[in-house]
Amino acid sequence: MDITIVKKLRYSTANSPWVSFVKSLAEARKLVQELGSASAQTRFEHLVVATKFAGNANQMIVLPVSSETVEMVIFIGIGNISSLQAEAVRTGVGSAVKIAQHNYYHELIFDLNDRRFATVNFLQLITTAATLAQYQFTKYKQPDNNPSLKIEIALPDSKLFLAGKKAVIQAYAVGAATNLARDLVNTPALDLTPDSLVNTATIIAQSSNGTVTLSVLDRSACTELGMGAYMAVAAGAEREPKFIHLTYTPKSAGKLQKKSPGQKTIALVGKGITFDSGGLSLKPSDGMMTMKCDMAGAATVLAIFKLLAEFGAKHTLHGFIAATENMPSSKAIRPGDVVTALNGKTIEILNTDAEGRLTLADAITYAKKFNPDTIIDLATLTGACVVALGEEIAGLMTTDKALSKELLQSASLVGEKLWPLPLEPRYAELNKSSIADYRNIPTNRYGGALTAGLFLQPFAEGVSWAHLDIAGPAFAEKPLSSYLDKGASGYGVRTIWEWLH
Ligand code: BES
Ligand code: MN
Ligand code: ZN
């Protein structure tokens, strides 16, 4: 881990940039005076005029200080209101990390000597944002030999050190798990297959001290069980599909705890299409370019289990991933074919590119065998959701009002954008087939995110269920913020982890 908390007086290290948070221009000005450099003061006043700096959220001043005391101070405005503007802190941290990286600094120091900011919450905010901001996907690049950026958080005294250290370790782990999900999603489908997802799950289970167990079903086991919808998608895939089932059981007093009061059973289902070509309903080339991202839901589920293996939770959790590629071949399912899903319902497959709902239908049915109190699925399910909410916002559809409120609140707390979409019963008619129980594409093209959610709903019947369509934010074509660069974002890891606690 490259993030440490230290006891260090403000501006006491010369050759690393310092980052100070301020709520007003006056506060920043006072800090500049502390530097005792006339030229820095002149430069600061110039920058204040040029940028209209007032210490507001999302304002920043980068001040070079050519004195022997400090080289550079970065002022991050977070606004003069009492409630903490968490997103302003995160984006400020992201910008500071970028500036340090671009200037080839080896170290960056966040100044929390101001007691208003020396809190556990602030430490966590800085740590997670900095961990996400530092992420680079370099697997396929020649090594550049630049040392990674070390981050220090300077505190006024040792009072916060014990609680602070724990908080920083966990906040770093949340960032690192999110970055693991990003690595999985960014890795091309050539190298990221259903088998690689199994490998990652295996490593997580092995390092869990017995709390996480893994079982994997292969093609013949899934066929035997009757997962006709999932197997229809896998039919054209040369690479073997793998159905992954992870279980986390809480430990108390060193013993696995199957059932204790207040303990719930939660099922997380992640869409795990390692590449979505569309199948015989082949996508146009442009639409295929980013389709290595179609296992982003699965990556998020794996990241959550990594965190469970490290830190635990009081609930029992199941993770389900029906992993496969969606490929054309002479073995592939054809438009017009009818298959029987695990719950016995028949589905007319009219478009093989609407494959996510088929794999999820069987995964959700399978999840119900373990009597979950709640099922949450995460899926890069529809382009229509991106049309509806744009690239940065995920759609939430749920049959449970309380769960909806909880998830929206968790997302907002961690800075992931989530918005409710309706499960309009009248539109469910559009998923009915004339020759089978359902069809996998609706009879009209409007409200495609809703009809996809409605397709899943009967499979989750009887259980409190939420569906997150993460097609927009899971893989960003341009940066989502200063701390989340373009490419995979690990969407959902932070929201689900926050919700679990
Ligand atoms: N994986 C895609 C959805 C997607 C689109 C994810 C863009 C991320 C970015 C999904 O399998 C798909 O192809 N959906 C179709 C459904 C249609 C055939 C009903 C779509 O959205 O066009
Ligand atoms: Mn598709
Ligand atoms: Zn897909």
Short mmCIF file of C-alpha atoms and ligand atoms in Angstrom, two decimals:
data_model
loop_
_atom_site.label_atom_id
_atom_site.label_comp_id
_atom_site.label_asym_id
_atom_site.label_seq_id
_atom_site.Cartn_x
_atom_site.Cartn_y
_atom_site.Cartn_z
CA MET A 1 0.00 0.00 0.00
CA ASP A 2 1.36 3.38 -0.98
CA ILE A 3 -0.82 5.42 1.37
CA THR A 4 0.32 6.13 4.91
CA ILE A 5 -0.75 8.46 7.68
CA VAL A 6 1.99 10.45 9.36
CA LYS A 7 2.41 13.08 12.03
CA LYS A 8 3.89 15.97 10.16
CA LEU A 9 3.64 19.74 10.55
CA ARG A 10 2.12 21.62 7.67
CA TYR A 11 4.58 22.43 4.88
CA SER A 12 7.47 20.75 6.69
CA THR A 13 8.69 18.65 3.74
CA ALA A 14 10.33 20.63 1.00
CA ASN A 15 10.36 18.62 -2.17
CA SER A 16 6.87 17.11 -2.37
CA PRO A 17 3.70 18.98 -3.22
CA TRP A 18 1.34 19.65 -0.32
CA VAL A 19 -2.41 19.59 -0.73
CA SER A 20 -4.54 21.78 1.54
CA PHE A 21 -8.34 21.86 1.71
CA VAL A 22 -9.96 25.26 2.13
CA LYS A 23 -13.50 26.53 2.48
CA SER A 24 -12.85 30.12 1.43
CA LEU A 25 -10.39 32.45 -0.23
CA ALA A 26 -9.49 33.90 3.16
CA GLU A 27 -8.43 30.48 4.44
CA ALA A 28 -6.20 29.90 1.44
CA ARG A 29 -4.71 33.37 1.74
CA LYS A 30 -3.84 32.73 5.39
CA LEU A 31 -2.02 29.52 4.47
CA VAL A 32 -0.07 31.32 1.76
CA GLN A 33 1.07 33.85 4.34
CA GLU A 34 2.35 30.96 6.47
CA LEU A 35 4.67 30.10 3.60
CA GLY A 36 6.45 33.43 4.09
CA SER A 37 7.37 33.90 0.47
CA ALA A 38 6.62 37.26 -1.14
CA SER A 39 6.82 35.90 -4.67
CA ALA A 40 4.41 33.07 -3.81
CA GLN A 41 1.98 35.63 -2.41
CA THR A 42 2.12 37.71 -5.58
CA ARG A 43 1.65 34.63 -7.74
CA PHE A 44 -1.25 33.44 -5.55
CA GLU A 45 -3.11 36.78 -5.86
CA HIS A 46 -2.60 36.65 -9.60
CA LEU A 47 -4.08 33.14 -9.77
CA VAL A 48 -7.01 34.15 -7.54
CA VAL A 49 -7.98 36.89 -9.97
CA ALA A 50 -7.44 34.72 -13.04
CA THR A 51 -9.47 31.77 -11.73
CA LYS A 52 -11.99 33.70 -9.58
CA PHE A 53 -10.94 31.41 -6.75
CA ALA A 54 -13.24 31.66 -3.75
CA GLY A 55 -12.66 28.28 -2.12
CA ASN A 56 -15.82 26.89 -3.69
CA ALA A 57 -16.29 23.21 -4.43
CA ASN A 58 -14.41 22.15 -7.57
CA GLN A 59 -12.08 25.17 -7.51
CA MET A 60 -8.36 24.64 -7.27
CA ILE A 61 -5.15 26.64 -7.23
CA VAL A 62 -1.79 25.08 -8.02
CA LEU A 63 0.82 27.34 -6.49
CA PRO A 64 4.50 26.88 -7.28
CA VAL A 65 6.50 28.10 -4.28
CA SER A 66 10.06 28.73 -5.21
CA SER A 67 11.44 28.83 -1.73
CA GLU A 68 13.49 26.38 0.30
CA THR A 69 10.40 25.53 2.40
CA VAL A 70 7.90 23.97 -0.02
CA GLU A 71 8.01 23.45 -3.76
CA MET A 72 4.32 23.43 -4.53
CA VAL A 73 1.03 23.83 -2.70
CA ILE A 74 -2.29 22.75 -4.16
CA PHE A 75 -5.36 24.41 -2.66
CA ILE A 76 -8.60 22.48 -3.07
CA GLY A 77 -11.80 24.40 -2.52
CA ILE A 78 -14.58 22.41 -0.87
CA GLY A 79 -17.07 25.23 -0.29
CA ASN A 80 -18.15 27.09 2.78
CA ILE A 81 -21.09 24.93 3.87
CA SER A 82 -21.30 22.79 6.97
CA SER A 83 -22.22 19.48 5.28
CA LEU A 84 -19.21 17.85 3.73
CA GLN A 85 -19.13 18.04 -0.05
CA ALA A 86 -17.67 14.59 -0.48
CA GLU A 87 -17.54 14.66 -4.26
CA ALA A 88 -15.61 17.95 -4.19
CA VAL A 89 -13.02 16.29 -1.97
CA ARG A 90 -12.79 13.26 -4.28
CA THR A 91 -12.40 15.32 -7.44
CA GLY A 92 -9.86 17.58 -5.71
CA VAL A 93 -7.87 14.52 -4.64
CA GLY A 94 -8.08 13.14 -8.18
CA SER A 95 -6.78 16.38 -9.68
CA ALA A 96 -3.94 16.60 -7.16
CA VAL A 97 -2.85 13.03 -7.92
CA LYS A 98 -2.85 13.81 -11.65
CA ILE A 99 -0.79 16.97 -11.16
CA ALA A 100 1.75 15.07 -9.07
CA GLN A 101 1.97 12.30 -11.67
CA HIS A 102 2.32 14.71 -14.59
CA ASN A 103 5.15 16.53 -12.83
CA TYR A 104 6.97 13.29 -12.00
CA TYR A 105 6.75 13.79 -8.25
CA HIS A 106 7.30 10.62 -6.22
CA GLU A 107 5.29 11.76 -3.27
CA LEU A 108 2.18 13.78 -2.50
CA ILE A 109 1.17 14.99 0.94
CA PHE A 110 -2.39 15.73 2.00
CA ASP A 111 -2.45 18.22 4.84
CA LEU A 112 -5.02 17.38 7.52
CA ASN A 113 -3.41 19.53 10.21
CA ASP A 114 -6.61 21.56 10.16
CA ARG A 115 -8.69 19.83 12.86
CA ARG A 116 -11.95 20.26 10.98
CA PHE A 117 -10.64 17.79 8.43
CA ALA A 118 -8.80 15.40 10.73
CA THR A 119 -11.63 12.86 10.80
CA VAL A 120 -11.99 9.19 9.92
CA ASN A 121 -14.50 10.07 7.20
CA PHE A 122 -12.09 12.49 5.54
CA LEU A 123 -9.24 9.97 5.68
CA GLN A 124 -11.44 7.39 3.96
CA LEU A 125 -12.55 9.82 1.28
CA ILE A 126 -8.99 10.81 0.43
CA THR A 127 -7.69 7.24 0.49
CA THR A 128 -10.30 5.68 -1.80
CA ALA A 129 -10.25 8.60 -4.24
CA ALA A 130 -6.44 8.60 -4.40
CA THR A 131 -6.36 4.82 -4.95
CA LEU A 132 -8.84 5.12 -7.82
CA ALA A 133 -7.03 8.14 -9.28
CA GLN A 134 -3.66 6.38 -9.28
CA TYR A 135 -5.02 3.46 -11.32
CA GLN A 136 -3.50 2.90 -14.74
CA PHE A 137 -4.07 -0.11 -16.98
CA THR A 138 -0.52 -0.86 -18.06
CA LYS A 139 -0.65 -4.63 -18.60
CA TYR A 140 0.00 -4.31 -22.34
CA LYS A 141 2.46 -1.37 -22.27
CA GLN A 142 6.22 -1.45 -22.17
CA PRO A 143 7.31 -0.68 -18.60
CA ASP A 144 8.17 3.02 -18.15
CA ASN A 145 10.21 2.59 -14.95
CA ASN A 146 8.56 5.58 -13.30
CA PRO A 147 8.24 4.87 -9.59
CA SER A 148 4.65 4.90 -8.37
CA LEU A 149 3.36 7.86 -6.41
CA LYS A 150 3.61 7.59 -2.61
CA ILE A 151 0.87 9.32 -0.70
CA GLU A 152 1.10 10.65 2.83
CA ILE A 153 -1.72 12.05 4.88
CA ALA A 154 -0.37 14.45 7.51
CA LEU A 155 -2.27 14.59 10.81
CA PRO A 156 -1.78 17.06 13.68
CA ASP A 157 -1.37 14.48 16.48
CA SER A 158 -1.54 10.79 17.19
CA LYS A 159 -5.10 10.82 18.57
CA LEU A 160 -6.57 9.69 15.29
CA PHE A 161 -3.79 7.28 14.41
CA LEU A 162 -5.33 4.02 15.61
CA ALA A 163 -8.83 4.55 14.25
CA GLY A 164 -7.34 6.35 11.25
CA LYS A 165 -5.03 3.52 10.32
CA LYS A 166 -7.87 0.98 10.28
CA ALA A 167 -10.03 3.31 8.23
CA VAL A 168 -7.25 3.93 5.73
CA ILE A 169 -6.53 0.21 5.32
CA GLN A 170 -10.17 -0.54 4.58
CA ALA A 171 -10.67 2.49 2.32
CA TYR A 172 -7.56 1.51 0.40
CA ALA A 173 -8.87 -2.05 0.04
CA VAL A 174 -12.16 -0.76 -1.36
CA GLY A 175 -10.20 1.26 -3.93
CA ALA A 176 -7.95 -1.70 -4.70
CA ALA A 177 -10.91 -4.08 -5.12
CA THR A 178 -12.52 -1.55 -7.47
CA ASN A 179 -9.24 -1.45 -9.37
CA LEU A 180 -9.25 -5.26 -9.57
CA ALA A 181 -12.70 -5.08 -11.19
CA ARG A 182 -11.30 -2.46 -13.60
CA ASP A 183 -8.38 -4.73 -14.51
CA LEU A 184 -10.74 -7.62 -15.23
CA VAL A 185 -12.97 -5.45 -17.42
CA ASN A 186 -10.09 -3.72 -19.24
CA THR A 187 -8.42 -7.04 -20.07
CA PRO A 188 -9.31 -8.06 -23.63
CA ALA A 189 -11.50 -11.11 -24.19
CA LEU A 190 -8.52 -12.91 -25.74
CA ASP A 191 -7.04 -13.11 -22.25
CA LEU A 192 -10.13 -12.77 -20.07
CA THR A 193 -12.30 -15.86 -20.48
CA PRO A 194 -14.84 -17.69 -18.33
CA ASP A 195 -11.89 -19.76 -17.11
CA SER A 196 -10.01 -16.63 -16.03
CA LEU A 197 -13.03 -15.54 -14.01
CA VAL A 198 -12.92 -18.96 -12.34
CA ASN A 199 -9.21 -18.42 -11.61
CA THR A 200 -9.88 -15.08 -9.96
CA ALA A 201 -12.72 -16.60 -7.93
CA THR A 202 -10.40 -19.45 -6.89
CA ILE A 203 -7.74 -17.03 -5.64
CA ILE A 204 -10.34 -15.09 -3.67
CA ALA A 205 -11.67 -18.27 -2.03
CA GLN A 206 -8.15 -19.50 -1.24
CA SER A 207 -7.22 -16.28 0.55
CA SER A 208 -10.44 -16.08 2.58
CA ASN A 209 -9.49 -18.15 5.59
CA GLY A 210 -12.34 -20.54 4.86
CA THR A 211 -15.12 -17.93 4.78
CA VAL A 212 -15.52 -17.96 0.99
CA THR A 213 -16.17 -21.20 -0.88
CA LEU A 214 -16.40 -21.72 -4.61
CA SER A 215 -18.27 -24.16 -6.77
CA VAL A 216 -18.16 -24.18 -10.55
CA LEU A 217 -20.61 -25.83 -12.95
CA ASP A 218 -19.42 -26.72 -16.45
CA ARG A 219 -21.43 -27.00 -19.66
CA SER A 220 -22.66 -30.52 -19.03
CA ALA A 221 -23.66 -29.76 -15.42
CA CYS A 222 -25.58 -26.64 -16.49
CA THR A 223 -27.32 -28.55 -19.30
CA GLU A 224 -28.18 -31.37 -16.90
CA LEU A 225 -29.67 -28.86 -14.45
CA GLY A 226 -31.87 -27.40 -17.17
CA MET A 227 -30.27 -23.98 -17.67
CA GLY A 228 -31.60 -23.84 -21.23
CA ALA A 229 -31.51 -20.05 -21.51
CA TYR A 230 -27.89 -19.71 -20.37
CA MET A 231 -26.80 -22.72 -22.46
CA ALA A 232 -28.47 -21.21 -25.55
CA VAL A 233 -26.13 -18.22 -25.25
CA ALA A 234 -23.12 -20.47 -24.65
CA ALA A 235 -23.99 -22.76 -27.59
CA GLY A 236 -21.84 -20.88 -30.10
CA ALA A 237 -18.87 -20.45 -27.78
CA GLU A 238 -15.75 -22.53 -28.35
CA ARG A 239 -14.38 -21.35 -25.02
CA GLU A 240 -16.13 -23.33 -22.30
CA PRO A 241 -18.81 -21.53 -20.28
CA LYS A 242 -18.46 -21.65 -16.51
CA PHE A 243 -21.19 -21.05 -13.94
CA ILE A 244 -19.49 -19.59 -10.87
CA HIS A 245 -21.04 -19.77 -7.40
CA LEU A 246 -19.23 -18.08 -4.52
CA THR A 247 -20.52 -18.30 -0.95
CA TYR A 248 -19.44 -16.13 1.95
CA THR A 249 -20.37 -17.36 5.44
CA PRO A 250 -19.69 -15.01 8.35
CA LYS A 251 -17.36 -16.19 11.08
CA SER A 252 -17.91 -15.48 14.72
CA ALA A 253 -15.55 -16.60 17.49
CA GLY A 254 -13.54 -18.42 14.85
CA LYS A 255 -16.52 -20.52 13.75
CA LEU A 256 -18.57 -20.26 10.58
CA GLN A 257 -21.97 -18.85 11.50
CA LYS A 258 -24.80 -20.17 9.34
CA LYS A 259 -27.68 -18.31 11.01
CA SER A 260 -27.78 -15.68 13.73
CA PRO A 261 -30.39 -13.03 14.49
CA GLY A 262 -30.49 -10.10 12.05
CA GLN A 263 -28.36 -12.05 9.63
CA LYS A 264 -29.66 -12.04 6.07
CA THR A 265 -28.89 -14.05 2.99
CA ILE A 266 -28.04 -11.88 0.00
CA ALA A 267 -27.49 -13.03 -3.57
CA LEU A 268 -25.43 -10.95 -5.98
CA VAL A 269 -25.72 -11.85 -9.65
CA GLY A 270 -23.27 -10.41 -12.17
CA LYS A 271 -23.63 -10.50 -15.95
CA GLY A 272 -20.56 -12.37 -17.18
CA ILE A 273 -20.44 -12.19 -20.98
CA THR A 274 -16.67 -12.13 -21.55
CA PHE A 275 -17.26 -10.97 -25.11
CA ASP A 276 -20.54 -9.97 -26.73
CA SER A 277 -20.31 -10.22 -30.51
CA GLY A 278 -24.09 -10.35 -30.67
CA GLY A 279 -24.01 -13.98 -31.81
CA LEU A 280 -25.74 -14.70 -35.13
CA SER A 281 -27.54 -11.37 -34.66
CA LEU A 282 -24.05 -9.98 -35.13
CA LYS A 283 -23.29 -6.48 -33.90
CA PRO A 284 -21.87 -3.92 -36.35
CA SER A 285 -18.09 -3.43 -35.88
CA ASP A 286 -18.43 -0.17 -33.97
CA GLY A 287 -20.81 -1.71 -31.46
CA MET A 288 -18.42 -4.58 -30.82
CA MET A 289 -15.32 -2.54 -30.03
CA THR A 290 -15.99 -2.22 -26.30
CA MET A 291 -17.80 -5.52 -25.77
CA LYS A 292 -15.01 -6.98 -23.66
CA CYS A 293 -16.78 -4.90 -21.00
CA ASP A 294 -19.85 -7.14 -20.97
CA MET A 295 -18.63 -8.98 -17.86
CA ALA A 296 -18.45 -5.80 -15.76
CA GLY A 297 -21.26 -7.00 -13.48
CA ALA A 298 -19.31 -10.21 -12.86
CA ALA A 299 -16.15 -8.20 -12.10
CA THR A 300 -18.05 -6.17 -9.51
CA VAL A 301 -19.36 -9.32 -7.84
CA LEU A 302 -15.83 -10.78 -7.69
CA ALA A 303 -14.49 -7.54 -6.20
CA ILE A 304 -17.15 -7.63 -3.47
CA PHE A 305 -16.14 -11.20 -2.60
CA LYS A 306 -12.51 -10.11 -2.42
CA LEU A 307 -13.55 -7.51 0.16
CA LEU A 308 -15.66 -10.10 2.00
CA ALA A 309 -12.66 -12.42 2.13
CA GLU A 310 -10.58 -9.60 3.65
CA PHE A 311 -13.01 -7.84 5.96
CA GLY A 312 -16.11 -10.01 6.28
CA ALA A 313 -19.69 -8.92 6.82
CA LYS A 314 -22.47 -10.02 9.14
CA HIS A 315 -24.63 -11.45 6.36
CA THR A 316 -24.37 -14.60 4.27
CA LEU A 317 -23.67 -13.76 0.64
CA HIS A 318 -23.91 -15.75 -2.55
CA GLY A 319 -22.36 -14.60 -5.80
CA PHE A 320 -23.51 -16.03 -9.13
CA ILE A 321 -21.91 -15.55 -12.52
CA ALA A 322 -23.15 -17.34 -15.64
CA ALA A 323 -19.96 -16.75 -17.62
CA THR A 324 -19.71 -17.28 -21.36
CA GLU A 325 -18.84 -15.61 -24.62
CA ASN A 326 -21.66 -14.75 -27.02
CA MET A 327 -20.34 -15.92 -30.40
CA PRO A 328 -21.66 -16.88 -33.83
CA SER A 329 -20.88 -20.38 -35.07
CA SER A 330 -22.68 -23.29 -36.70
CA LYS A 331 -23.46 -24.47 -33.17
CA ALA A 332 -24.85 -21.09 -32.14
CA ILE A 333 -28.49 -20.57 -31.22
CA ARG A 334 -30.56 -19.17 -34.13
CA PRO A 335 -33.10 -16.37 -34.11
CA GLY A 336 -36.47 -18.08 -33.83
CA ASP A 337 -35.28 -20.93 -31.64
CA VAL A 338 -37.27 -21.67 -28.49
CA VAL A 339 -35.52 -22.78 -25.31
CA THR A 340 -36.65 -23.75 -21.82
CA ALA A 341 -35.20 -21.76 -18.92
CA LEU A 342 -34.27 -23.25 -15.55
CA ASN A 343 -37.64 -22.20 -14.08
CA GLY A 344 -39.49 -24.17 -16.76
CA LYS A 345 -40.64 -21.16 -18.79
CA THR A 346 -40.07 -21.16 -22.53
CA ILE A 347 -38.34 -18.31 -24.36
CA GLU A 348 -38.42 -17.53 -28.06
CA ILE A 349 -34.99 -16.13 -28.91
CA LEU A 350 -35.58 -13.60 -31.67
CA ASN A 351 -32.34 -11.69 -31.30
CA THR A 352 -29.21 -13.45 -30.10
CA ASP A 353 -27.75 -10.07 -29.08
CA ALA A 354 -30.28 -9.83 -26.24
CA GLU A 355 -28.23 -12.52 -24.49
CA GLY A 356 -27.68 -10.92 -21.09
CA ARG A 357 -31.27 -11.39 -19.95
CA LEU A 358 -31.08 -15.08 -20.93
CA THR A 359 -27.99 -15.77 -18.82
CA LEU A 360 -29.33 -13.66 -15.94
CA ALA A 361 -32.73 -15.39 -16.02
CA ASP A 362 -31.13 -18.76 -15.24
CA ALA A 363 -28.65 -17.27 -12.76
CA ILE A 364 -31.49 -15.60 -10.84
CA THR A 365 -33.58 -18.79 -10.85
CA TYR A 366 -30.54 -20.71 -9.57
CA ALA A 367 -29.93 -18.06 -6.89
CA LYS A 368 -33.44 -18.63 -5.52
CA LYS A 369 -32.51 -22.22 -4.59
CA PHE A 370 -30.45 -20.72 -1.75
CA ASN A 371 -33.43 -18.85 -0.22
CA PRO A 372 -32.00 -15.34 -0.44
CA ASP A 373 -33.80 -12.48 1.31
CA THR A 374 -32.57 -10.16 -1.42
CA ILE A 375 -31.26 -10.61 -4.96
CA ILE A 376 -29.28 -7.83 -6.61
CA ASP A 377 -28.11 -8.19 -10.18
CA LEU A 378 -25.58 -5.95 -11.90
CA ALA A 379 -25.47 -6.07 -15.68
CA THR A 380 -24.26 -4.16 -18.71
CA LEU A 381 -27.66 -5.05 -20.07
CA THR A 382 -28.92 -2.51 -22.61
CA GLY A 383 -27.72 0.23 -24.92
CA ALA A 384 -31.18 1.68 -24.29
CA CYS A 385 -30.22 2.44 -20.68
CA VAL A 386 -27.28 4.48 -21.97
CA VAL A 387 -29.67 6.34 -24.29
CA ALA A 388 -32.02 7.00 -21.37
CA LEU A 389 -29.54 8.06 -18.67
CA GLY A 390 -26.32 8.83 -20.53
CA GLU A 391 -22.88 7.35 -20.00
CA GLU A 392 -22.43 8.25 -16.35
CA ILE A 393 -25.64 7.08 -14.69
CA ALA A 394 -26.76 3.52 -14.03
CA GLY A 395 -30.44 2.55 -13.97
CA LEU A 396 -32.09 0.96 -10.94
CA MET A 397 -35.20 -1.20 -11.23
CA THR A 398 -36.60 -2.91 -8.20
CA THR A 399 -39.67 -4.52 -6.71
CA ASP A 400 -38.72 -3.37 -3.21
CA LYS A 401 -39.19 0.29 -2.23
CA ALA A 402 -37.02 0.09 0.89
CA LEU A 403 -34.20 -1.58 -1.03
CA SER A 404 -34.47 1.10 -3.71
CA LYS A 405 -34.06 3.82 -1.12
CA GLU A 406 -31.10 2.08 0.48
CA LEU A 407 -29.28 1.51 -2.80
CA LEU A 408 -29.87 5.08 -4.05
CA GLN A 409 -28.60 6.44 -0.75
CA SER A 410 -25.51 4.19 -0.77
CA ALA A 411 -24.70 5.17 -4.35
CA SER A 412 -25.04 8.85 -3.55
CA LEU A 413 -22.80 8.51 -0.47
CA VAL A 414 -19.93 6.96 -2.44
CA GLY A 415 -20.37 9.18 -5.50
CA GLU A 416 -21.68 6.59 -7.98
CA LYS A 417 -24.59 7.86 -10.06
CA LEU A 418 -27.74 5.74 -9.93
CA TRP A 419 -31.29 6.64 -10.93
CA PRO A 420 -34.60 4.75 -10.61
CA LEU A 421 -36.43 3.46 -13.67
CA PRO A 422 -39.96 2.02 -13.49
CA LEU A 423 -41.00 -1.62 -13.82
CA GLU A 424 -44.18 -0.57 -15.64
CA PRO A 425 -46.49 -3.64 -15.62
CA ARG A 426 -48.18 -2.68 -18.91
CA TYR A 427 -44.88 -2.92 -20.75
CA ALA A 428 -44.42 -6.51 -19.54
CA GLU A 429 -46.87 -7.50 -22.30
CA LEU A 430 -44.20 -6.58 -24.84
CA ASN A 431 -42.09 -9.53 -23.69
CA LYS A 432 -44.82 -12.12 -24.41
CA SER A 433 -44.31 -14.44 -27.37
CA SER A 434 -47.04 -15.80 -29.61
CA ILE A 435 -45.47 -19.28 -29.59
CA ALA A 436 -43.67 -19.41 -26.19
CA ASP A 437 -44.02 -17.87 -22.72
CA TYR A 438 -41.63 -15.03 -23.47
CA ARG A 439 -39.63 -13.52 -26.28
CA ASN A 440 -36.15 -12.16 -25.59
CA ILE A 441 -36.69 -8.88 -27.43
CA PRO A 442 -39.83 -6.82 -26.95
CA THR A 443 -42.33 -6.23 -29.73
CA ASN A 444 -41.41 -2.57 -29.97
CA ARG A 445 -38.14 -0.72 -29.61
CA TYR A 446 -39.14 1.90 -27.06
CA GLY A 447 -38.06 1.83 -23.42
CA GLY A 448 -35.55 -0.96 -24.00
CA ALA A 449 -33.97 -0.67 -20.55
CA LEU A 450 -37.39 -1.12 -18.95
CA THR A 451 -38.45 -4.11 -21.04
CA ALA A 452 -35.11 -5.80 -20.27
CA GLY A 453 -35.70 -5.27 -16.54
CA LEU A 454 -39.29 -6.49 -16.94
CA PHE A 455 -38.01 -9.62 -18.69
CA LEU A 456 -35.98 -10.49 -15.58
CA GLN A 457 -38.73 -9.71 -13.08
CA PRO A 458 -40.74 -12.99 -13.28
CA PHE A 459 -37.54 -14.98 -12.75
CA ALA A 460 -36.97 -13.15 -9.45
CA GLU A 461 -40.63 -13.56 -8.43
CA GLY A 462 -41.22 -14.00 -4.73
CA VAL A 463 -37.91 -12.46 -3.65
CA SER A 464 -37.02 -8.84 -2.99
CA TRP A 465 -34.94 -7.99 -6.06
CA ALA A 466 -33.04 -5.08 -7.57
CA HIS A 467 -31.58 -4.81 -11.05
CA LEU A 468 -28.78 -2.36 -11.85
CA ASP A 469 -28.28 -1.69 -15.55
CA ILE A 470 -24.67 -0.48 -15.56
CA ALA A 471 -24.17 -0.39 -19.37
CA GLY A 472 -23.35 3.34 -19.25
CA PRO A 473 -20.89 3.90 -16.41
CA ALA A 474 -19.23 0.44 -16.26
CA PHE A 475 -17.00 1.26 -19.21
CA ALA A 476 -16.48 4.95 -19.88
CA GLU A 477 -15.40 6.26 -23.29
CA LYS A 478 -14.24 9.45 -21.59
CA PRO A 479 -13.19 10.07 -17.97
CA LEU A 480 -16.05 9.88 -15.45
CA SER A 481 -14.27 12.34 -13.15
CA SER A 482 -10.79 13.50 -12.21
CA TYR A 483 -10.38 10.33 -10.12
CA LEU A 484 -11.99 7.85 -12.55
CA ASP A 485 -10.21 7.78 -15.86
CA LYS A 486 -11.77 6.45 -19.04
CA GLY A 487 -12.09 2.71 -19.52
CA ALA A 488 -13.46 0.38 -16.87
CA SER A 489 -14.74 2.09 -13.73
CA GLY A 490 -15.48 -0.81 -11.39
CA TYR A 491 -18.99 0.59 -11.08
CA GLY A 492 -21.01 -0.85 -8.23
CA VAL A 493 -18.19 -2.08 -6.00
CA ARG A 494 -18.33 0.97 -3.78
CA THR A 495 -22.14 1.21 -3.78
CA ILE A 496 -22.72 -2.46 -2.93
CA TRP A 497 -19.98 -2.46 -0.26
CA GLU A 498 -21.47 0.67 1.31
CA TRP A 499 -24.95 -0.88 1.18
CA LEU A 500 -23.75 -4.11 2.83
CA HIS A 501 -22.55 -2.11 5.81
N1 BES B 1 -24.11 -5.95 -23.89
C1 BES B 1 -25.14 -5.31 -24.64
C2 BES B 1 -25.57 -3.97 -24.04
C3 BES B 1 -24.54 -2.87 -23.99
C4 BES B 1 -24.55 -1.87 -24.94
C5 BES B 1 -23.62 -2.79 -22.97
C6 BES B 1 -23.64 -0.84 -24.87
C7 BES B 1 -22.70 -1.76 -22.90
C8 BES B 1 -22.71 -0.78 -23.86
C9 BES B 1 -26.37 -6.21 -24.68
O1 BES B 1 -26.12 -7.56 -24.66
C10 BES B 1 -27.06 -5.91 -25.96
O2 BES B 1 -26.53 -6.19 -26.98
N2 BES B 1 -28.28 -5.38 -25.87
C11 BES B 1 -29.04 -5.05 -27.00
C12 BES B 1 -30.46 -5.50 -26.73
C13 BES B 1 -31.36 -5.46 -27.94
C14 BES B 1 -30.93 -6.50 -28.95
C15 BES B 1 -32.78 -5.73 -27.48
C16 BES B 1 -28.96 -3.55 -27.20
O3 BES B 1 -28.89 -2.82 -26.22
O4 BES B 1 -28.94 -3.13 -28.36
MN MN B 2 -25.78 -8.36 -26.60
ZN ZN B 3 -24.42 -8.16 -23.82
#
